[in-house]
Every structure is written in C-alpha cells, then in structure tokens.
Coordinates of C-alpha atoms in Angstrom, one line a residue:
X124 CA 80.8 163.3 145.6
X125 CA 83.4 162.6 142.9
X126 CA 82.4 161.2 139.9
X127 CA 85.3 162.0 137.7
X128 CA 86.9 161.6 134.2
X129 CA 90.9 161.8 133.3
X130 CA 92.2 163.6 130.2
X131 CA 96.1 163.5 129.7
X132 CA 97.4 166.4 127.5
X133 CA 101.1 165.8 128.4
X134 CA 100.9 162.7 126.0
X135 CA 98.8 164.2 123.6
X136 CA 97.6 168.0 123.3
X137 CA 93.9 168.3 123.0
X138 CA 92.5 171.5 122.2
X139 CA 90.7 173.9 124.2
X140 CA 86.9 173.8 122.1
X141 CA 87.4 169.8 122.4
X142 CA 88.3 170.5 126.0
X143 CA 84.6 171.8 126.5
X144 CA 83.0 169.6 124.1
X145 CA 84.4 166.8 126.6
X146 CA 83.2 169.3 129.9
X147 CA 79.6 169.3 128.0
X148 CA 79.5 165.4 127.9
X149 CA 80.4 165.0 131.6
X150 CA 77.4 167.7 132.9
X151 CA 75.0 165.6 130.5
X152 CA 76.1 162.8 132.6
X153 CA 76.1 163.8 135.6
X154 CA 79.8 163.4 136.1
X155 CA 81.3 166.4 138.0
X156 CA 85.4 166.4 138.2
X157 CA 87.7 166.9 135.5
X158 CA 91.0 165.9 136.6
X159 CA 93.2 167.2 133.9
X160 CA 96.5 165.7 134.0
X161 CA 98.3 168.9 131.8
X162 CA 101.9 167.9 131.7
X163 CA 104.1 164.6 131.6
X164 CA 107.3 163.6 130.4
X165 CA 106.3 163.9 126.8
X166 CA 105.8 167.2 126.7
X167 CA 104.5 170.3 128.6
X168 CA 101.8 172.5 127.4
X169 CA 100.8 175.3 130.1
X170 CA 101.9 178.6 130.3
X171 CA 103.9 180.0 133.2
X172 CA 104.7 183.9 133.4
X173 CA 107.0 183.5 136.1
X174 CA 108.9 180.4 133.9
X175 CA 107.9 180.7 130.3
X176 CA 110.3 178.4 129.4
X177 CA 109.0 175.4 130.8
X178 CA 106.3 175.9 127.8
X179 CA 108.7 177.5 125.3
X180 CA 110.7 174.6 125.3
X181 CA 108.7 171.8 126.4
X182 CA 105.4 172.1 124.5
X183 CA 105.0 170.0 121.3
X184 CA 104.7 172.9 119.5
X185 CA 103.7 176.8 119.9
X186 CA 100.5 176.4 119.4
X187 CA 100.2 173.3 121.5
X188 CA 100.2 175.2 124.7
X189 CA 97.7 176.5 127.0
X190 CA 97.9 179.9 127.8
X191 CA 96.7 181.1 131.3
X192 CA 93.7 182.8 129.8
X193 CA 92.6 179.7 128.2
X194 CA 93.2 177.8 131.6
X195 CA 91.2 180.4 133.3
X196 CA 88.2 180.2 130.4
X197 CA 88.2 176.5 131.2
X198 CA 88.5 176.5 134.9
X199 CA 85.2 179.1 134.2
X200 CA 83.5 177.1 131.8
X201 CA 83.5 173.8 133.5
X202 CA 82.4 175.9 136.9
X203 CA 79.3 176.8 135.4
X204 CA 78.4 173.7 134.4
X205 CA 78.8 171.9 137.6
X206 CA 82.1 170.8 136.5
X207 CA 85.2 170.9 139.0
X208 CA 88.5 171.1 137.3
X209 CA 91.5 169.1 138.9
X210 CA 95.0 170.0 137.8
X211 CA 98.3 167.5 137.7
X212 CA 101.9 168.4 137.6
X213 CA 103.8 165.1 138.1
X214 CA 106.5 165.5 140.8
X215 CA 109.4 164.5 141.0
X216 CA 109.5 162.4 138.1
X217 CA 107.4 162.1 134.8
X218 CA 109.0 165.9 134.3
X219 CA 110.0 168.1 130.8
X220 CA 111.4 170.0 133.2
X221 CA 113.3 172.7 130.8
X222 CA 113.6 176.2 130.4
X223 CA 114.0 177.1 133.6
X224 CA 117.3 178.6 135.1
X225 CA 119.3 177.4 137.7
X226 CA 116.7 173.8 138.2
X227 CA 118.6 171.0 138.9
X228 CA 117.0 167.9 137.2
X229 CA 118.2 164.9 139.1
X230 CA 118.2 161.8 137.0
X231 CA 116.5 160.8 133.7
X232 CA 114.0 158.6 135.0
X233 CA 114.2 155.1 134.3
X234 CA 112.4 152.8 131.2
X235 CA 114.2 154.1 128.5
X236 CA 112.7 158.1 129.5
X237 CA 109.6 157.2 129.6
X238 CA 109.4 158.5 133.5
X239 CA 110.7 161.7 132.3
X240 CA 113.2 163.9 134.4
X241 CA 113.4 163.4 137.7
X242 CA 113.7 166.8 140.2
X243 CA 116.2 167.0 142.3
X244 CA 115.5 166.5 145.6
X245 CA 118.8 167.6 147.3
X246 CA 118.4 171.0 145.8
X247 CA 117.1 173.8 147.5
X248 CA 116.2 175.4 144.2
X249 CA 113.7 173.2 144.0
X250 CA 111.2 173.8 146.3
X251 CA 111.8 177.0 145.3
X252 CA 110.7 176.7 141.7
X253 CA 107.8 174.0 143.0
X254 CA 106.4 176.9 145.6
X255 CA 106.4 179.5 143.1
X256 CA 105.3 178.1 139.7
X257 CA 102.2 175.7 142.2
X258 CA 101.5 179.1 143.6
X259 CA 101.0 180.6 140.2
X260 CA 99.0 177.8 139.2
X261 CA 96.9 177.8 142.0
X262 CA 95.5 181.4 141.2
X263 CA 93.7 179.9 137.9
X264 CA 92.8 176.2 139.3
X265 CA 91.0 177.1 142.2
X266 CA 89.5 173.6 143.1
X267 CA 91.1 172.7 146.7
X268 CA 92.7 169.9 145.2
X269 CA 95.9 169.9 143.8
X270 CA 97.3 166.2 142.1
X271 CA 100.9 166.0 142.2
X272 CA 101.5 162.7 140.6
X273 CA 104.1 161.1 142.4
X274 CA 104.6 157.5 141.2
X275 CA 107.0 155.5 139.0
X276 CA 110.4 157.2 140.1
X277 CA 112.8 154.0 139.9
X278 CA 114.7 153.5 143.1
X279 CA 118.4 153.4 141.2
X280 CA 117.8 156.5 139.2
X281 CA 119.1 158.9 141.9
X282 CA 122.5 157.1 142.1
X283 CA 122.9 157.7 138.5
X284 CA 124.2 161.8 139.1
X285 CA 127.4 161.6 141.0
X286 CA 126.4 164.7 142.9
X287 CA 123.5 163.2 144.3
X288 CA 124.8 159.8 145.0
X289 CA 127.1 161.4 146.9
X290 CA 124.6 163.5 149.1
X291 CA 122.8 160.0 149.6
X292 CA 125.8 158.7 151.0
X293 CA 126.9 161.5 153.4
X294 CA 123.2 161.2 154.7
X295 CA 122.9 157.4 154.8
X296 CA 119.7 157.3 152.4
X297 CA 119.3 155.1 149.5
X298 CA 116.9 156.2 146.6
X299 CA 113.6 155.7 148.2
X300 CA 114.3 157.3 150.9
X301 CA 115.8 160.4 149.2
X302 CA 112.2 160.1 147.3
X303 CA 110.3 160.1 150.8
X304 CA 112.4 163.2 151.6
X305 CA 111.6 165.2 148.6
X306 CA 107.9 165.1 150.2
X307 CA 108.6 165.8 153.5
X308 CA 110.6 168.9 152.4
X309 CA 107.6 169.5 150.1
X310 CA 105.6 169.7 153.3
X311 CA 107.9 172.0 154.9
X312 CA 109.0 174.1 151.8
X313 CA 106.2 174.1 149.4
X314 CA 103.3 173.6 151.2
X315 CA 103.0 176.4 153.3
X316 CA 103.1 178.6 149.9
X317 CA 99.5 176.8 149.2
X318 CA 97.7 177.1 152.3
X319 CA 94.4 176.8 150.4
X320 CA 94.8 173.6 148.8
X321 CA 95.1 169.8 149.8
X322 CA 97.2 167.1 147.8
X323 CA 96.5 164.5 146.0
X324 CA 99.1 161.7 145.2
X325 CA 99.3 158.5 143.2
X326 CA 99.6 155.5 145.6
X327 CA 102.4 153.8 144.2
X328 CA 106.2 152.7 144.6
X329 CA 107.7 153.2 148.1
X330 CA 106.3 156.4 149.4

C-alpha cells in the first residue's frame, strides 16, 4: 500500500517541472507516495499567507520557494497520476524558524546547527503558530498523513536558554522529557486543529 520515494527540498530546492518529471518516473513504476520533506534547517521554501515570513526570510532565495499555487498544482498533478503526496515540517528541531512574530525558538540545535532551531516547547505561542500555519497547510496537502519529523533534538540543547532551563527546573523535567511534552501538548493543542489527518513521526531519540 505504500511504495514510496523521499525528495528533500529543505537541503536543496528542486524545481517544480523537475518535481513532476520525478512524479512521472514514480507512476511508470508503480510507486505511489511522494513524501516530500519541504523544509529543514537549511532553508525553508513554502509559502505561508498567514506567516510570509517564514519563506521571506528562510528560503535560499525568492525564487527558491514554493508558492501555494504551485503546492496545490503538484498535490493535483501527482493525484491524477496515482501519486499521493506526503508533506514534512520537522518539529521541534531541524527548524529555519524566522519571520515570524512573537515565536520563541528554544535552542540552536546541537552539531554545530546542523539540527536547526529548536521550538520552544514551554511557550504557548507555539502551538499556536504550529495549529495555525499545519492548518493552512493541510488545506493544499490533503493526503491524511501529515510527517512531522521529530528526531535528532540533543537532550542538552534545552538547558542552553536560561529561560527554559529554568522552567525545566521548576517542573522537575530534564531535556527529554521537556521533548516528550512538547508532543503531548501537540496532542492537546495542535491536534484537535487537524481533525482530518494522522501523524507520522521519525522513530528516533527518546520519544
């Protein structure tokens, strides 16, 4: 029932007409899912009405992004060709989280940035952001899957903001279990915002 191929455009943008040429090769075959992991901590190249900034300031480039029409086109494309499209945002960490007012970014990741920017779990902003810009999302991708990454947040990285260490410690939690929270408040505070789709995570780390 799944016989699927990754692309990764958060590492490297690939254009929209090689986008289909690859969406043609997986119909020939026979291969039916296209999970398309669109952003990472290199860079992030989707559009977003409700937070144009993400793409403003995190693409490679302005003409590196993908605007929600040409989402939509390929989401359309692939449909007709037997082709299910599977988007990932990588949460918490692996993040070029930027452009958006008032989001708290946690810690830097660990490995030099490589993990990217790290969300803040402690912040009721957000699941705020999360619920709204997944929601926004999930008009265009409408596959009931929904990837949301989750590996590769280093335990220590939380400890390295003051304000968060300090939440840690008036809730006795070290850093995996402040990572374990962020998806349980997920579950309680994003979720219910997607009622259509299920979620998909990397096994991996502590969770």
């Amino acid at each position: 029932r799944h016989r699927g191929l990754m692309i990764d455009t958060g590492r490297r943008y690939i254009p929209c007409a090689t986008i289909k040429k690859i969406i043609d090769g997986l119909a020939m075959i026979k291969l039916n899912v296209l999970h398309w992991h669109i952003s990472d901590s290199q860079s992030f190249p989707s559009e977003s009405l409700l937070f144009p900034g993400l793409a403003t300031q995190g693409a490679y480039h302005p003409s590196a992004v993908y605007s929600l029409d040409a989402m939509r086109d390929i989401v359309q494309y692939a449909r007709q060709r037997g082709v299910r499209v599977v988007p990932e945002w990588d949460l918490p960490g692996h993040g070029r989280w930027r452009g958006v007012p008032g989001l708290p970014v946690g810690c830097p990741g660990t490995k030099a940035g490589l993990f990217g920017q790290v969300l803040d779990p402690t912040a009721n902003a957000t699941y705020t952001f999360l619920a709204a810009f997944l929601k926004e999302m999930g008009e265009i991708f409408t596959d009931p899957y929904l990837f949301l990454g989750g590996d590769e947040v280093g335990p220590g990285c939380f400890s390295q903001q003051p304000a968060m260490a300090d939440w840690m410690k008036a809730h006795q939690m070290n850093g995996s279990q402040l990572e374990n929270h962020f998806w349980r408040m997920f579950g309680e505070k994003v979720a219910p915002s997607l009622p259509n789709k299920s979620f998909v995570i990397w096994e991996a780390d502590a969770l």
